[in-house]
Short mmCIF file of C-alpha atoms (C1' of nucleotides) in Angstrom, two decimals:
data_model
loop_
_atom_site.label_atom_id
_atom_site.label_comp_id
_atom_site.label_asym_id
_atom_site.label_seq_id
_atom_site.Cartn_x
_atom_site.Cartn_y
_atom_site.Cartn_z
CA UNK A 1 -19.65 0.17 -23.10
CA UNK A 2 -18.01 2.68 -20.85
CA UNK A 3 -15.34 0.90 -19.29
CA UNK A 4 -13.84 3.89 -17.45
CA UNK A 5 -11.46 5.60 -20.14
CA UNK A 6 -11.45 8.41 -17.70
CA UNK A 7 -8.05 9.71 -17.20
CA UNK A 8 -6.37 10.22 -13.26
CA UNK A 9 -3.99 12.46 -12.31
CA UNK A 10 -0.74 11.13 -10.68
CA UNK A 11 -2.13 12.79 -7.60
CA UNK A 12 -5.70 10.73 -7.65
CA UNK A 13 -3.74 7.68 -8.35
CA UNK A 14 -1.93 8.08 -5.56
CA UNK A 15 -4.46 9.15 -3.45
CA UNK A 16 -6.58 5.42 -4.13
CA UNK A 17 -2.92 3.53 -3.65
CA UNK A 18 -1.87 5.90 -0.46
CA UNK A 19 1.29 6.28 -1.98
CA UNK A 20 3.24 9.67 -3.02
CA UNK A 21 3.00 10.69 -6.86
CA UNK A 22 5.90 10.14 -6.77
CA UNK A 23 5.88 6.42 -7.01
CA UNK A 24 2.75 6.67 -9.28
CA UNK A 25 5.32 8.55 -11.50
CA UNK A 26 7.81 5.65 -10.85
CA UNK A 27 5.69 3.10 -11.69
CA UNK A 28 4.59 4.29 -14.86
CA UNK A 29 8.71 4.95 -15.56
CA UNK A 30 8.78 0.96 -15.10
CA UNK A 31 6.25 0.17 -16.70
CA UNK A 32 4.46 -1.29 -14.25
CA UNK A 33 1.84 0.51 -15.59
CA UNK A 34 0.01 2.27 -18.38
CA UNK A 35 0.70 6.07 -18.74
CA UNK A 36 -0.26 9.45 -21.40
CA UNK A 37 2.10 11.98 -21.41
CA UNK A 38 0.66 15.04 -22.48
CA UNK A 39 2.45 17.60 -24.71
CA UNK A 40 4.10 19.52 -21.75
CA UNK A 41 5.16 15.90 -20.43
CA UNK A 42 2.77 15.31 -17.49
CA UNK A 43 1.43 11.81 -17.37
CA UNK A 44 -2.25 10.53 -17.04
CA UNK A 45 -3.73 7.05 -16.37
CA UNK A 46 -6.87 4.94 -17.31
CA UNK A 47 -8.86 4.38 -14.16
CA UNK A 48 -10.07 1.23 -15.62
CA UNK A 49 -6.03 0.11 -15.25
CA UNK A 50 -5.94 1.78 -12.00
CA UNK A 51 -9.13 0.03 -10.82
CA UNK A 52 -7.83 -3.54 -12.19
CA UNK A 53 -4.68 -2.82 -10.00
CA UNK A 54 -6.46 -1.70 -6.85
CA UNK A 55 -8.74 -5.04 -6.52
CA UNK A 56 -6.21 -7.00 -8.00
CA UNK A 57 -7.12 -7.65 -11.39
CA UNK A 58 -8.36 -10.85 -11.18
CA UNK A 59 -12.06 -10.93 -11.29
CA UNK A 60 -14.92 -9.42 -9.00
CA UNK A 61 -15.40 -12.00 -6.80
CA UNK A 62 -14.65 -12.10 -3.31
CA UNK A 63 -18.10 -11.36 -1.66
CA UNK A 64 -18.06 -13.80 1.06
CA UNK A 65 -15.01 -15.91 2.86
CA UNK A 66 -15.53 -19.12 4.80
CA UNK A 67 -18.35 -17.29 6.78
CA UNK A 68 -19.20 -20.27 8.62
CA UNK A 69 -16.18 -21.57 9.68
CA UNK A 70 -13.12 -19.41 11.31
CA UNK A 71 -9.78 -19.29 9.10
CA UNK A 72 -8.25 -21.07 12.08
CA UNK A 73 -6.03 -23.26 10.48
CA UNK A 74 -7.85 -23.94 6.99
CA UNK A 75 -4.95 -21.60 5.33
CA UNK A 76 -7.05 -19.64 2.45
CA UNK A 77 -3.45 -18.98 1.02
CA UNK A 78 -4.99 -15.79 -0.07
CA UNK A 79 -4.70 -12.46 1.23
CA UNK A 80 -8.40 -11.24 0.66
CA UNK A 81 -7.69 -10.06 -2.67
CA UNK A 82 -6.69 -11.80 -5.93
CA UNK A 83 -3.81 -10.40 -6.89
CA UNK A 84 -2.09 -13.05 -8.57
CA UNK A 85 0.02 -10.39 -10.36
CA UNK A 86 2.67 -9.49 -8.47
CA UNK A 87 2.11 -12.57 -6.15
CA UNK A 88 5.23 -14.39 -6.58
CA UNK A 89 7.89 -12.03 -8.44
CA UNK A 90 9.78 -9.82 -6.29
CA UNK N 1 -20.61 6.21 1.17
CA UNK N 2 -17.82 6.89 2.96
CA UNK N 3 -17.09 4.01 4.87
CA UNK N 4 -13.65 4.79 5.69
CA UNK N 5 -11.71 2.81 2.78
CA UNK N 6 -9.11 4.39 3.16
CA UNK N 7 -5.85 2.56 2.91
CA UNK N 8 -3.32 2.17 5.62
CA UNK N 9 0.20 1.58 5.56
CA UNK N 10 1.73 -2.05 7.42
CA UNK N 11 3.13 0.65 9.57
CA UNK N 12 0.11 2.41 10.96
CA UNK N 13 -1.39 -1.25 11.21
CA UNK N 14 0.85 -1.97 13.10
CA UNK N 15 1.25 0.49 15.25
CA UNK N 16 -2.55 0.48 15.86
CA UNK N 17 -2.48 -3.12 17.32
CA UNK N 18 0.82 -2.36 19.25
CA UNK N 19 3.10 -5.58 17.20
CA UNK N 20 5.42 -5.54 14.71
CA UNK N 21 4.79 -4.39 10.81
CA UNK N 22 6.29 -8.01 10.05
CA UNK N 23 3.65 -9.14 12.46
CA UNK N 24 1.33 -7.35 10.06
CA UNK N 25 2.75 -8.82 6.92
CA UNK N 26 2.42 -12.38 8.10
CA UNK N 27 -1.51 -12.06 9.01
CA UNK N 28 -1.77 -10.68 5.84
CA UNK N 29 -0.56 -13.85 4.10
CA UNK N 30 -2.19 -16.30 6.27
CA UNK N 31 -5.14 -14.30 4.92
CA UNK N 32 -6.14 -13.17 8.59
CA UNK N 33 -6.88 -9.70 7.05
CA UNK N 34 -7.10 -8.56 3.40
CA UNK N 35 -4.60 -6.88 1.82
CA UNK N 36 -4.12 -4.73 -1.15
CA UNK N 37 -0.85 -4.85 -3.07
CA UNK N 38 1.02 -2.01 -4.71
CA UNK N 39 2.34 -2.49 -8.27
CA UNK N 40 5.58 -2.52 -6.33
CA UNK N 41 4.83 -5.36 -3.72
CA UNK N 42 3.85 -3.64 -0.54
CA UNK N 43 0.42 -3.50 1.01
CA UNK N 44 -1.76 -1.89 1.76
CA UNK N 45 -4.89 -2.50 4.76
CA UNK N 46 -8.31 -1.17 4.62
CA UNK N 47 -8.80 0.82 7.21
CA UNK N 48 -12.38 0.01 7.68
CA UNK N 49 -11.13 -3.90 8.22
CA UNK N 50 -8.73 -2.81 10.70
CA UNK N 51 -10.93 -0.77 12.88
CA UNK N 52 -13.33 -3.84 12.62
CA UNK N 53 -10.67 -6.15 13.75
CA UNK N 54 -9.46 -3.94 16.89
CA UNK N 55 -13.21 -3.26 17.81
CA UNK N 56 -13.78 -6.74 17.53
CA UNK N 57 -17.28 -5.80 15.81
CA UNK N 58 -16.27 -7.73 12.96
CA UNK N 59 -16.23 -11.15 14.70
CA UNK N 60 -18.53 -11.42 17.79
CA UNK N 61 -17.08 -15.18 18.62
CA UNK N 62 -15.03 -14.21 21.22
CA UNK N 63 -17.35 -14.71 24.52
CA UNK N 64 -15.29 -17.88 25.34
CA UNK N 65 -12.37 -19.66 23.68
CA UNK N 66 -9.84 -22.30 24.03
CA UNK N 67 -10.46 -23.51 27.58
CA UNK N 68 -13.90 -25.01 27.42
CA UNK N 69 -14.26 -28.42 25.20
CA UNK N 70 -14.85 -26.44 21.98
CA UNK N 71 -15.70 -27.72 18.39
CA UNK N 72 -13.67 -26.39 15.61
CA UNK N 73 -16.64 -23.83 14.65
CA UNK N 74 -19.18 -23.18 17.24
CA UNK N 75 -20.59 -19.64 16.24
CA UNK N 76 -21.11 -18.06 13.60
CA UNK N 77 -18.41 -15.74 12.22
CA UNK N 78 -18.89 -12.19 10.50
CA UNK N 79 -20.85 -11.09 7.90
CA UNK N 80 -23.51 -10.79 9.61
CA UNK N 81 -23.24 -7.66 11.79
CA UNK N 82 -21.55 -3.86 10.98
CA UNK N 83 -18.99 -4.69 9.05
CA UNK N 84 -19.15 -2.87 5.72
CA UNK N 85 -15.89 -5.35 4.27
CA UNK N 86 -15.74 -5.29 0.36
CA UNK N 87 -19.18 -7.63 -0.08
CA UNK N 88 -20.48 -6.67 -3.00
CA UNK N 89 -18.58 -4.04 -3.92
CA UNK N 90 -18.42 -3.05 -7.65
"C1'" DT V 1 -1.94 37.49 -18.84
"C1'" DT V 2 -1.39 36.38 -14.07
"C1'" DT V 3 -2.03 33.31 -10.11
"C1'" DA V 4 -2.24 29.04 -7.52
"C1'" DA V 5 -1.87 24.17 -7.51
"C1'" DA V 6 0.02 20.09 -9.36
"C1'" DT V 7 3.71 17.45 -11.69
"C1'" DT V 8 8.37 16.63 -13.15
"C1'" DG V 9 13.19 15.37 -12.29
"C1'" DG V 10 17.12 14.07 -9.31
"C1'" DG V 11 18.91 12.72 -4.79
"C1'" DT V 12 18.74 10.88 -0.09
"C1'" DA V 13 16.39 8.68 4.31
"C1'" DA V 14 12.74 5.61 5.93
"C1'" DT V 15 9.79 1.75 5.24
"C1'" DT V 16 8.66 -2.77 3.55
"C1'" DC V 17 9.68 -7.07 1.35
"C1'" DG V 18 11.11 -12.07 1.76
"C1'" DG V 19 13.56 -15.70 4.07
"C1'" DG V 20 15.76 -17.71 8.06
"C1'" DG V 21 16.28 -18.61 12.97
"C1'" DA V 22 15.53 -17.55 18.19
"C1'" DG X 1 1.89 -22.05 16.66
"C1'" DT X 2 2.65 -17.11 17.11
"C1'" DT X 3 5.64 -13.24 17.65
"C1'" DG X 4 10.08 -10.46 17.49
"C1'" DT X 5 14.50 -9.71 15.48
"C1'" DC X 6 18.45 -10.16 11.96
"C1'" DC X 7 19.96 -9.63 7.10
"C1'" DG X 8 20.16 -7.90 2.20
"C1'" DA X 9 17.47 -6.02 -1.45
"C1'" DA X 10 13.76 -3.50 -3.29
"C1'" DT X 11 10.23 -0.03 -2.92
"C1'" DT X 12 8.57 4.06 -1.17
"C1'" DA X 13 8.64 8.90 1.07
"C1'" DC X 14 10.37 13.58 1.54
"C1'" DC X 15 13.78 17.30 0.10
"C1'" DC X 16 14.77 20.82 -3.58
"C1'" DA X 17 13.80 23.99 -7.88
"C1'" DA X 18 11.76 24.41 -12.60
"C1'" DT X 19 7.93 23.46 -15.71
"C1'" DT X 20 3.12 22.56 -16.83
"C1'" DT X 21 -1.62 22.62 -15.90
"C1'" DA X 22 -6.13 24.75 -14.90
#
DNA sequence: TTTAAATTGGGTAATTCGGGGA
DNA sequence: GTTGTCCGAATTACCCAATTTA
């Protein structure tokens, strides 16, 4: 199946993160994530890695949130999205 | 299909509801509003969320609060008017 | 081939992160 | 219980000129 092995510019990546290609460029340097160079050196990224990073890898799942109740005090302990990646390191 | 996803920095959300980007940060991690994490660790705010949340579109609970003998819940909460939050998406 | 836009690399400010305390 | 401020550390944004892409 077609799972998205499109490949993003730095500048579309950036564009869904609202960040500078610059960090796009960064990230890939760290290896925070998945990059092509081509021949003249330019680097290009799988949206289907991108799109895992943007909703937070996890699953799809997040269509409703206590609807019927008001996150008063009943702490979720999530911030919308599932992102247990980079959820604890720092 | 634009809906206005576009992302916004802790700074503009800030700015936007006149308190501090820490402010921000912490209603982010009580889960008070989504948030979107960069492979680096900061976040990033839908703007669609935000505009609900300063509009006050997204939750129409807020006739009377806090003085009156209230339940816990008493109305019911979102997802149920104009709020185009990521329900469903993809 | 030439042109215009994007990307690369390094370097330096500005922002954000997390925790703690007022 | 919520918000604003302090700190150090990390991440990100904007500056430049040269190369690559389309």
């Amino acid at each position: 199946m077609d799972t998205g092995d499109r490949l993003l510019t730095p500048g579309e990546v950036a564009a869904l993160f609202r960040v500078d290609p610059k960090t796009v460029t960064r990230w890939a340097a760290a290896g925070r994530i998945g990059s092509i160079r081509t021949p003249g050196g330019h680097r290009r990224f799988r949206e289907s890695e991108v799109r895992a990073l943007l909703e937070g890898e996890g699953m799809l799942d997040e269509v409703d949130e206590g609807v019927t109740d008001r996150p008063r005090n009943a702490g979720p302990a999530n911030s919308g999205g599932p992102n247990p990646m980079n959820a604890g390191l720092y």
